[in-house]
Structure formats: structure tokens, C-alpha cells
PDB file of C-alpha atoms and ligand atoms in Angstrom:
ATOM      1  CA  MET A   1       1.102  -0.161  11.789  1.00  0.00           C
ATOM      2  CA  ILE A   2       3.044  -1.756   9.306  1.00  0.00           C
ATOM      3  CA  PHE A   3       3.905  -5.373   8.396  1.00  0.00           C
ATOM      4  CA  LEU A   4       7.566  -5.426   6.916  1.00  0.00           C
ATOM      5  CA  ASN A   5       7.549  -8.362   4.833  1.00  0.00           C
ATOM      6  CA  PHE A   6      11.322  -9.521   4.340  1.00  0.00           C
ATOM      7  CA  LYS A   7      10.575 -12.063   1.977  1.00  0.00           C
ATOM      8  CA  THR A   8      13.660 -13.786   0.858  1.00  0.00           C
ATOM      9  CA  TYR A   9      15.538 -10.490   0.069  1.00  0.00           C
ATOM     10  CA  GLU A  10      19.147 -10.553   0.683  1.00  0.00           C
ATOM     11  CA  SER A  11      18.932  -7.585   2.892  1.00  0.00           C
ATOM     12  CA  GLY A  12      16.180  -9.570   4.940  1.00  0.00           C
ATOM     13  CA  THR A  13      18.294 -12.834   5.144  1.00  0.00           C
ATOM     14  CA  GLY A  14      20.726 -14.447   7.976  1.00  0.00           C
ATOM     15  CA  LYS A  15      22.741 -11.839   9.348  1.00  0.00           C
ATOM     16  CA  ASN A  16      21.378  -9.056   7.465  1.00  0.00           C
ATOM     17  CA  ALA A  17      17.828 -10.269   8.652  1.00  0.00           C
ATOM     18  CA  VAL A  18      18.944  -9.391  12.386  1.00  0.00           C
ATOM     19  CA  LEU A  19      20.385  -6.042  11.264  1.00  0.00           C
ATOM     20  CA  MET A  20      17.158  -5.263   9.358  1.00  0.00           C
ATOM     21  CA  ALA A  21      14.934  -6.180  12.581  1.00  0.00           C
ATOM     22  CA  ASN A  22      17.036  -4.214  14.853  1.00  0.00           C
ATOM     23  CA  LYS A  23      16.824  -1.149  12.152  1.00  0.00           C
ATOM     24  CA  VAL A  24      13.246  -1.644  12.399  1.00  0.00           C
ATOM     25  CA  GLN A  25      12.728  -1.967  16.220  1.00  0.00           C
ATOM     26  CA  ASP A  26      14.861   1.679  16.118  1.00  0.00           C
ATOM     27  CA  VAL A  27      12.076   3.370  13.998  1.00  0.00           C
ATOM     28  CA  SER A  28       9.585   1.720  15.703  1.00  0.00           C
ATOM     29  CA  LYS A  29      10.753   2.737  18.982  1.00  0.00           C
ATOM     30  CA  GLU A  30      11.598   6.357  18.129  1.00  0.00           C
ATOM     31  CA  THR A  31       8.231   7.170  16.371  1.00  0.00           C
ATOM     32  CA  GLY A  32       5.740   4.869  18.426  1.00  0.00           C
ATOM     33  CA  VAL A  33       4.191   3.001  15.230  1.00  0.00           C
ATOM     34  CA  LYS A  34       4.180  -0.854  15.373  1.00  0.00           C
ATOM     35  CA  ILE A  35       6.379  -2.174  12.704  1.00  0.00           C
ATOM     36  CA  ILE A  36       6.355  -5.896  12.873  1.00  0.00           C
ATOM     37  CA  PRO A  37       9.267  -7.688  10.635  1.00  0.00           C
ATOM     38  CA  VAL A  38       7.528 -10.911   8.834  1.00  0.00           C
ATOM     39  CA  VAL A  39      10.731 -12.943   8.649  1.00  0.00           C
ATOM     40  CA  GLN A  40      11.885 -16.391   7.346  1.00  0.00           C
ATOM     41  CA  PRO A  41      11.469 -19.533   9.844  1.00  0.00           C
ATOM     42  CA  SER A  42      14.919 -19.834   9.984  1.00  0.00           C
ATOM     43  CA  ASP A  43      16.015 -16.180  11.046  1.00  0.00           C
ATOM     44  CA  ILE A  44      13.216 -16.078  13.901  1.00  0.00           C
ATOM     45  CA  LYS A  45      15.161 -17.400  16.871  1.00  0.00           C
ATOM     46  CA  GLU A  46      18.427 -15.033  16.118  1.00  0.00           C
ATOM     47  CA  ILE A  47      16.209 -11.803  15.735  1.00  0.00           C
ATOM     48  CA  VAL A  48      13.956 -12.634  18.805  1.00  0.00           C
ATOM     49  CA  SER A  49      17.031 -12.938  20.850  1.00  0.00           C
ATOM     50  CA  THR A  50      18.221  -9.415  19.993  1.00  0.00           C
ATOM     51  CA  THR A  51      15.101  -7.833  19.651  1.00  0.00           C
ATOM     52  CA  SER A  52      12.126  -6.959  21.984  1.00  0.00           C
ATOM     53  CA  ILE A  53       9.437  -6.241  19.150  1.00  0.00           C
ATOM     54  CA  GLU A  54       6.661  -8.886  18.244  1.00  0.00           C
ATOM     55  CA  ILE A  55       8.340 -11.022  15.056  1.00  0.00           C
ATOM     56  CA  TRP A  56       6.275 -12.880  12.641  1.00  0.00           C
ATOM     57  CA  ALA A  57       6.845 -15.808  10.533  1.00  0.00           C
ATOM     58  CA  GLN A  58       5.826 -15.811   7.035  1.00  0.00           C
ATOM     59  CA  LYS A  59       4.441 -19.036   6.778  1.00  0.00           C
ATOM     60  CA  ILE A  60       3.390 -22.209   8.574  1.00  0.00           C
ATOM     61  CA  ASP A  61       2.228 -25.540   7.214  1.00  0.00           C
ATOM     62  CA  PRO A  62      -0.973 -27.586   8.199  1.00  0.00           C
ATOM     63  CA  VAL A  63       0.879 -30.134   9.909  1.00  0.00           C
ATOM     64  CA  THR A  64       1.375 -31.421  13.308  1.00  0.00           C
ATOM     65  CA  TYR A  65       4.371 -33.311  14.830  1.00  0.00           C
ATOM     66  CA  GLY A  66       5.475 -36.283  12.682  1.00  0.00           C
ATOM     67  CA  ALA A  67       6.570 -36.951   9.007  1.00  0.00           C
ATOM     68  CA  HIS A  68       6.227 -33.811   7.101  1.00  0.00           C
ATOM     69  CA  THR A  69       9.691 -33.237   5.849  1.00  0.00           C
ATOM     70  CA  GLY A  70      10.686 -29.894   4.845  1.00  0.00           C
ATOM     71  CA  SER A  71       7.381 -28.290   5.928  1.00  0.00           C
ATOM     72  CA  ILE A  72       7.278 -25.396   8.668  1.00  0.00           C
ATOM     73  CA  LEU A  73       5.531 -26.589  11.996  1.00  0.00           C
ATOM     74  CA  ALA A  74       3.516 -24.101  14.043  1.00  0.00           C
ATOM     75  CA  GLU A  75       5.163 -25.085  17.340  1.00  0.00           C
ATOM     76  CA  GLY A  76       8.193 -24.994  15.519  1.00  0.00           C
ATOM     77  CA  VAL A  77       8.066 -21.353  14.952  1.00  0.00           C
ATOM     78  CA  PHE A  78       6.214 -20.681  18.246  1.00  0.00           C
ATOM     79  CA  GLU A  79       8.809 -21.942  20.239  1.00  0.00           C
ATOM     80  CA  ASP A  80      11.595 -19.962  18.221  1.00  0.00           C
ATOM     81  CA  GLY A  81       9.890 -16.430  19.220  1.00  0.00           C
ATOM     82  CA  ALA A  82       7.467 -15.592  16.824  1.00  0.00           C
ATOM     83  CA  VAL A  83       4.050 -13.980  17.989  1.00  0.00           C
ATOM     84  CA  GLY A  84       2.550 -14.496  14.733  1.00  0.00           C
ATOM     85  CA  THR A  85       2.207 -15.664  10.755  1.00  0.00           C
ATOM     86  CA  VAL A  86       1.297 -14.661   8.153  1.00  0.00           C
ATOM     87  CA  LEU A  87      -0.454 -16.979   5.697  1.00  0.00           C
ATOM     88  CA  ASN A  88      -1.617 -17.357   2.322  1.00  0.00           C
ATOM     89  CA  HIS A  89       0.775 -14.768   0.674  1.00  0.00           C
ATOM     90  CA  SER A  90       0.472 -14.496  -3.203  1.00  0.00           C
ATOM     91  CA  GLU A  91       4.093 -15.686  -3.520  1.00  0.00           C
ATOM     92  CA  ASN A  92       3.130 -18.742  -1.169  1.00  0.00           C
ATOM     93  CA  ARG A  93      -0.401 -19.396  -1.659  1.00  0.00           C
ATOM     94  CA  PHE A  94      -2.398 -22.463  -0.483  1.00  0.00           C
ATOM     95  CA  VAL A  95      -3.322 -24.810  -2.724  1.00  0.00           C
ATOM     96  CA  ASP A  96      -7.011 -24.298  -1.303  1.00  0.00           C
ATOM     97  CA  PHE A  97      -9.301 -22.935   0.803  1.00  0.00           C
ATOM     98  CA  GLU A  98      -9.285 -26.059   3.085  1.00  0.00           C
ATOM     99  CA  THR A  99      -5.361 -26.303   3.386  1.00  0.00           C
ATOM    100  CA  LEU A 100      -5.502 -22.196   4.242  1.00  0.00           C
ATOM    101  CA  SER A 101      -8.108 -23.291   7.052  1.00  0.00           C
ATOM    102  CA  LYS A 102      -6.095 -26.145   8.625  1.00  0.00           C
ATOM    103  CA  ALA A 103      -3.055 -24.222   8.474  1.00  0.00           C
ATOM    104  CA  HIS A 104      -4.778 -21.433  10.273  1.00  0.00           C
ATOM    105  CA  LEU A 105      -6.453 -23.711  12.891  1.00  0.00           C
ATOM    106  CA  ARG A 106      -3.026 -25.045  13.704  1.00  0.00           C
ATOM    107  CA  ALA A 107      -1.542 -21.241  14.165  1.00  0.00           C
ATOM    108  CA  LYS A 108      -4.390 -21.023  16.870  1.00  0.00           C
ATOM    109  CA  GLU A 109      -3.590 -24.171  18.412  1.00  0.00           C
ATOM    110  CA  VAL A 110      -0.289 -23.163  19.060  1.00  0.00           C
ATOM    111  CA  GLY A 111      -1.400 -19.409  20.050  1.00  0.00           C
ATOM    112  CA  LEU A 112      -0.121 -17.740  17.448  1.00  0.00           C
ATOM    113  CA  LYS A 113      -1.614 -14.478  15.892  1.00  0.00           C
ATOM    114  CA  THR A 114      -2.626 -14.624  12.151  1.00  0.00           C
ATOM    115  CA  LEU A 115      -2.816 -12.571   9.139  1.00  0.00           C
ATOM    116  CA  ILE A 116      -4.321 -14.103   6.075  1.00  0.00           C
ATOM    117  CA  PHE A 117      -3.321 -12.360   2.702  1.00  0.00           C
ATOM    118  CA  THR A 118      -6.049 -12.410  -0.015  1.00  0.00           C
ATOM    119  CA  LYS A 119      -5.869 -11.388  -3.885  1.00  0.00           C
ATOM    120  CA  ASP A 120      -9.396  -9.977  -3.775  1.00  0.00           C
ATOM    121  CA  ILE A 121     -12.660  -9.555  -2.485  1.00  0.00           C
ATOM    122  CA  GLU A 122     -14.171 -12.837  -3.010  1.00  0.00           C
ATOM    123  CA  GLU A 123     -11.099 -14.377  -1.178  1.00  0.00           C
ATOM    124  CA  MET A 124     -11.074 -11.864   1.528  1.00  0.00           C
ATOM    125  CA  GLU A 125     -14.791 -12.591   2.324  1.00  0.00           C
ATOM    126  CA  LYS A 126     -14.025 -16.410   2.652  1.00  0.00           C
ATOM    127  CA  ALA A 127     -10.745 -15.791   4.633  1.00  0.00           C
ATOM    128  CA  LEU A 128     -13.109 -13.830   7.419  1.00  0.00           C
ATOM    129  CA  GLU A 129     -15.370 -16.946   7.823  1.00  0.00           C
ATOM    130  CA  ILE A 130     -12.075 -18.166   9.550  1.00  0.00           C
ATOM    131  CA  LYS A 131     -11.655 -15.084  11.876  1.00  0.00           C
ATOM    132  CA  PRO A 132      -7.768 -14.265  11.339  1.00  0.00           C
ATOM    133  CA  ASP A 133      -6.580 -11.521  13.545  1.00  0.00           C
ATOM    134  CA  PHE A 134      -5.976  -9.463  10.657  1.00  0.00           C
ATOM    135  CA  VAL A 135      -7.178  -9.683   6.909  1.00  0.00           C
ATOM    136  CA  SER A 136      -4.961  -8.095   3.972  1.00  0.00           C
ATOM    137  CA  TYR A 137      -5.845  -7.133   0.495  1.00  0.00           C
ATOM    138  CA  GLU A 138      -3.167  -7.440  -1.906  1.00  0.00           C
ATOM    139  CA  PRO A 139      -3.655  -7.476  -5.818  1.00  0.00           C
ATOM    140  CA  PRO A 140      -0.793  -9.647  -6.823  1.00  0.00           C
ATOM    141  CA  ALA A 141      -0.406  -7.496  -9.854  1.00  0.00           C
ATOM    142  CA  LEU A 142       0.642  -4.366  -7.860  1.00  0.00           C
ATOM    143  CA  ILE A 143       3.243  -6.252  -5.669  1.00  0.00           C
ATOM    144  CA  GLY A 144       6.624  -5.415  -6.095  1.00  0.00           C
ATOM    145  CA  SER A 145       5.296  -2.066  -8.207  1.00  0.00           C
ATOM    146  CA  LYS A 146       7.659   1.151  -7.964  1.00  0.00           C
ATOM    147  CA  ASP A 147       5.317   3.607  -8.744  1.00  0.00           C
ATOM    148  CA  VAL A 148       1.795   2.400  -8.616  1.00  0.00           C
ATOM    149  CA  SER A 149       0.204   1.058  -5.169  1.00  0.00           C
ATOM    150  CA  VAL A 150      -2.918  -0.412  -3.893  1.00  0.00           C
ATOM    151  CA  ALA A 151      -3.553   2.947  -2.163  1.00  0.00           C
ATOM    152  CA  THR A 152      -3.344   5.102  -5.157  1.00  0.00           C
ATOM    153  CA  SER A 153      -4.991   2.706  -7.690  1.00  0.00           C
ATOM    154  CA  GLN A 154      -7.748   1.259  -6.083  1.00  0.00           C
ATOM    155  CA  PRO A 155      -9.435   3.232  -3.299  1.00  0.00           C
ATOM    156  CA  GLU A 156     -12.807   2.332  -4.109  1.00  0.00           C
ATOM    157  CA  ILE A 157     -11.830  -1.261  -3.676  1.00  0.00           C
ATOM    158  CA  ILE A 158     -10.075  -0.800  -0.531  1.00  0.00           C
ATOM    159  CA  SER A 159     -13.386   0.933   0.941  1.00  0.00           C
ATOM    160  CA  LYS A 160     -14.961  -2.085   0.340  1.00  0.00           C
ATOM    161  CA  ALA A 161     -12.805  -4.324   1.881  1.00  0.00           C
ATOM    162  CA  VAL A 162     -13.047  -1.764   4.939  1.00  0.00           C
ATOM    163  CA  LEU A 163     -16.820  -2.285   4.953  1.00  0.00           C
ATOM    164  CA  ILE A 164     -16.438  -6.139   5.061  1.00  0.00           C
ATOM    165  CA  SER A 165     -13.720  -6.573   6.957  1.00  0.00           C
ATOM    166  CA  LYS A 166     -15.298  -4.193   9.844  1.00  0.00           C
ATOM    167  CA  ASN A 167     -18.726  -6.282   9.485  1.00  0.00           C
ATOM    168  CA  SER A 168     -16.511  -9.158  10.699  1.00  0.00           C
ATOM    169  CA  GLY A 169     -14.635  -7.357  13.162  1.00  0.00           C
ATOM    170  CA  VAL A 170     -11.465  -8.294  11.436  1.00  0.00           C
ATOM    171  CA  PRO A 171      -8.791  -5.045  10.784  1.00  0.00           C
ATOM    172  CA  LEU A 172      -7.718  -4.741   7.261  1.00  0.00           C
ATOM    173  CA  ILE A 173      -4.232  -4.575   6.036  1.00  0.00           C
ATOM    174  CA  VAL A 174      -3.481  -2.991   2.467  1.00  0.00           C
ATOM    175  CA  GLY A 175      -0.427  -3.579   0.739  1.00  0.00           C
ATOM    176  CA  ALA A 176       1.061  -3.946  -2.900  1.00  0.00           C
ATOM    177  CA  GLY A 177       3.194  -1.425  -4.356  1.00  0.00           C
ATOM    178  CA  ILE A 178       3.191   1.134  -0.924  1.00  0.00           C
ATOM    179  CA  HIS A 179       6.377   3.394  -1.163  1.00  0.00           C
ATOM    180  CA  SER A 180       5.413   6.668   0.259  1.00  0.00           C
ATOM    181  CA  GLN A 181       3.775   8.697   3.171  1.00  0.00           C
ATOM    182  CA  LYS A 182       0.959   9.584   0.620  1.00  0.00           C
ATOM    183  CA  ASP A 183       0.174   5.615   0.133  1.00  0.00           C
ATOM    184  CA  ILE A 184      -0.233   5.385   3.811  1.00  0.00           C
ATOM    185  CA  SER A 185      -2.100   8.043   4.803  1.00  0.00           C
ATOM    186  CA  ILE A 186      -4.710   7.517   2.079  1.00  0.00           C
ATOM    187  CA  SER A 187      -5.111   3.789   3.282  1.00  0.00           C
ATOM    188  CA  LEU A 188      -5.618   5.032   6.941  1.00  0.00           C
ATOM    189  CA  SER A 189      -8.262   7.450   5.620  1.00  0.00           C
ATOM    190  CA  LEU A 190     -10.195   4.821   3.596  1.00  0.00           C
ATOM    191  CA  GLY A 191     -10.426   2.817   7.055  1.00  0.00           C
ATOM    192  CA  ALA A 192      -7.786   0.428   6.725  1.00  0.00           C
ATOM    193  CA  THR A 193      -5.608  -0.447   9.966  1.00  0.00           C
ATOM    194  CA  GLY A 194      -2.423  -0.584   8.547  1.00  0.00           C
ATOM    195  CA  VAL A 195      -0.085  -1.734   5.894  1.00  0.00           C
ATOM    196  CA  ALA A 196       1.697  -4.647   4.268  1.00  0.00           C
ATOM    197  CA  VAL A 197       5.570  -3.648   2.905  1.00  0.00           C
ATOM    198  CA  ALA A 198       8.312  -5.185   1.271  1.00  0.00           C
ATOM    199  CA  SER A 199      10.170  -3.797  -1.651  1.00  0.00           C
ATOM    200  CA  ASP A 200      10.174  -0.220  -0.993  1.00  0.00           C
ATOM    201  CA  VAL A 201      12.455  -0.852   2.369  1.00  0.00           C
ATOM    202  CA  MET A 202      14.060  -4.309   1.482  1.00  0.00           C
ATOM    203  CA  LEU A 203      15.723  -2.811  -1.551  1.00  0.00           C
ATOM    204  CA  SER A 204      16.302   0.442  -0.483  1.00  0.00           C
ATOM    205  CA  SER A 205      19.841   1.894   0.339  1.00  0.00           C
ATOM    206  CA  ASP A 206      18.922   3.097   3.356  1.00  0.00           C
ATOM    207  CA  PRO A 207      15.903   1.167   5.026  1.00  0.00           C
ATOM    208  CA  LYS A 208      16.103   2.934   8.195  1.00  0.00           C
ATOM    209  CA  ARG A 209      15.490   6.320   6.487  1.00  0.00           C
ATOM    210  CA  GLU A 210      12.970   4.906   4.119  1.00  0.00           C
ATOM    211  CA  LEU A 211      11.030   3.626   6.958  1.00  0.00           C
ATOM    212  CA  LEU A 212      11.058   7.146   8.970  1.00  0.00           C
ATOM    213  CA  GLU A 213       9.620   8.490   5.847  1.00  0.00           C
ATOM    214  CA  LEU A 214       7.004   5.751   5.580  1.00  0.00           C
ATOM    215  CA  VAL A 215       5.634   6.214   9.270  1.00  0.00           C
ATOM    216  CA  GLU A 216       5.026   9.917   8.493  1.00  0.00           C
ATOM    217  CA  GLY A 217       2.143   8.484   6.967  1.00  0.00           C
ATOM    218  CA  PHE A 218       0.596   7.823  10.392  1.00  0.00           C
ATOM    219  CA  LYS A 219       0.746  11.148  11.496  1.00  0.00           C
TER     220      LYS A 219
HETATM  221  O1  G3P B 301       3.591  -8.753   1.847  1.00  0.00           O
HETATM  222  C1  G3P B 301       3.433  -7.479   1.324  1.00  0.00           C
HETATM  223  C2  G3P B 301       4.153  -7.453   0.100  1.00  0.00           C
HETATM  224  O2  G3P B 301       3.631  -8.515  -0.666  1.00  0.00           O
HETATM  225  C3  G3P B 301       4.110  -6.233  -0.379  1.00  0.00           C
HETATM  226  O3  G3P B 301       4.994  -6.313  -1.325  1.00  0.00           O
HETATM  227  O4  G3P B 301       6.923  -5.035  -2.801  1.00  0.00           O
HETATM  228  O5  G3P B 301       4.758  -4.731  -3.043  1.00  0.00           O
HETATM  229  O6  G3P B 301       5.836  -3.782  -0.791  1.00  0.00           O
HETATM  230  P1  G3P B 301       6.061  -4.785  -2.272  1.00  0.00           P
END
């Protein structure tokens, strides 16, 4: 499986987000590889209304109904049709583990699936204590890299992460600099369940072709 993080790329915002999600759906249906658009909360409702694949949110906050101006409420993204949410991405990390735990609890209270991003093994071990549906290992320094991926530069850490996540019964998603089918096949051969990708697809002049190339790594 692939988590395709739309971030705040222009190609993944507003009308473009809807177009991109439909391309993702085409590739997913043509190839049978599960690809999950991870989108901005403001785009969830419209994307959900034009697709039939799982759509996830990029974040929720650890708040309940009430006076929390600017926060992203779990109930809101769930009502708009999101199936899950990622949490703690390096570009929008929670201030501490307690805050992450609260946000995770809120996601679970409304029935959202969860993927927790972690920057290293230590943080991953901590995140596994709260039993997300998926855990991701993404070294921040490699995020957005065009030529070095986590798969080719840190295979031994991925193997270690696989062992630890398997012991907790939580599937591992690896990300950062993933840009080729080789990156994906290496990640899967080391025991990862899937990958998280962004720039390779979102900045491509032909995202559908790029995705079709990437999914070859699952064959
Ligand atoms: O969430 C996945 C993302 O952080 C990876 O980004 O651009 O390295 O594929 P990128």
C-alpha cells in the first residue's frame, strides 16, 4: 500500500486535490494496489464525494467540541468522510508524546484509523505503546530528497523497525525520499507493509505515470 501525502502542494490543494485523488483512484483500481490520498482537511468532503477509495486526513488536534479556534476536530474530518488520519508528521509534529496520545485517542473515539509518523526508532517504540493502526518510520533529513531514499540509505534501520513493529503487531510504513519502484521493492523485501510518498508524485508533471511506475515495485 501507498500513503500519498498531498501536503500543501499546489497539485494537492482545492480543485487540484480532487483531480489528483481521481488519478490516484484510477491507478489504484487499474493495478489493485491500495493507494490512500492523505489530504488537507478542507478538501476531504469534496474528494470523498467524487471518489470511492479511502481518504485520510493529514492531522487532527487533541480537542473535543468547544472553544478551540483553528483546531482540527476529529468529528469534523470523520463527518466529511475521512476513514483515517495521520498524526505527528515531521512537518507538523505534536509538542510532546502526551499531546500525540490525546490526539490519537480522539481519532479512535470517533472511529478513525491512524498512522503515526516517527522520526527515529526511539520515537517509534514510544508510539507503538498507543497501538496505532500503522506506524511510519520517516527520517526527517531525507524527506523531499530527490535522489536518496530511506530504503537505499538506511536498510538496516528499516529491518530493525520492522522487527520492533512486528512485535507490537503494527504494520510498518516507510517514507522519505521514496521515488522509484526499487525503493518500494527494497522496503517490502525488508518487511515493510507499504510506503509513504509525497514529492515524487505531487511535483511530477505526470503524476499518474509516476504512480504507475511506483506500483511496479509491488509486483
Ligand atoms: O508523508 C510522506 C512524506 O513526508 C515523504 O515525503 O517528499 O520524501 O516523499 P517525500
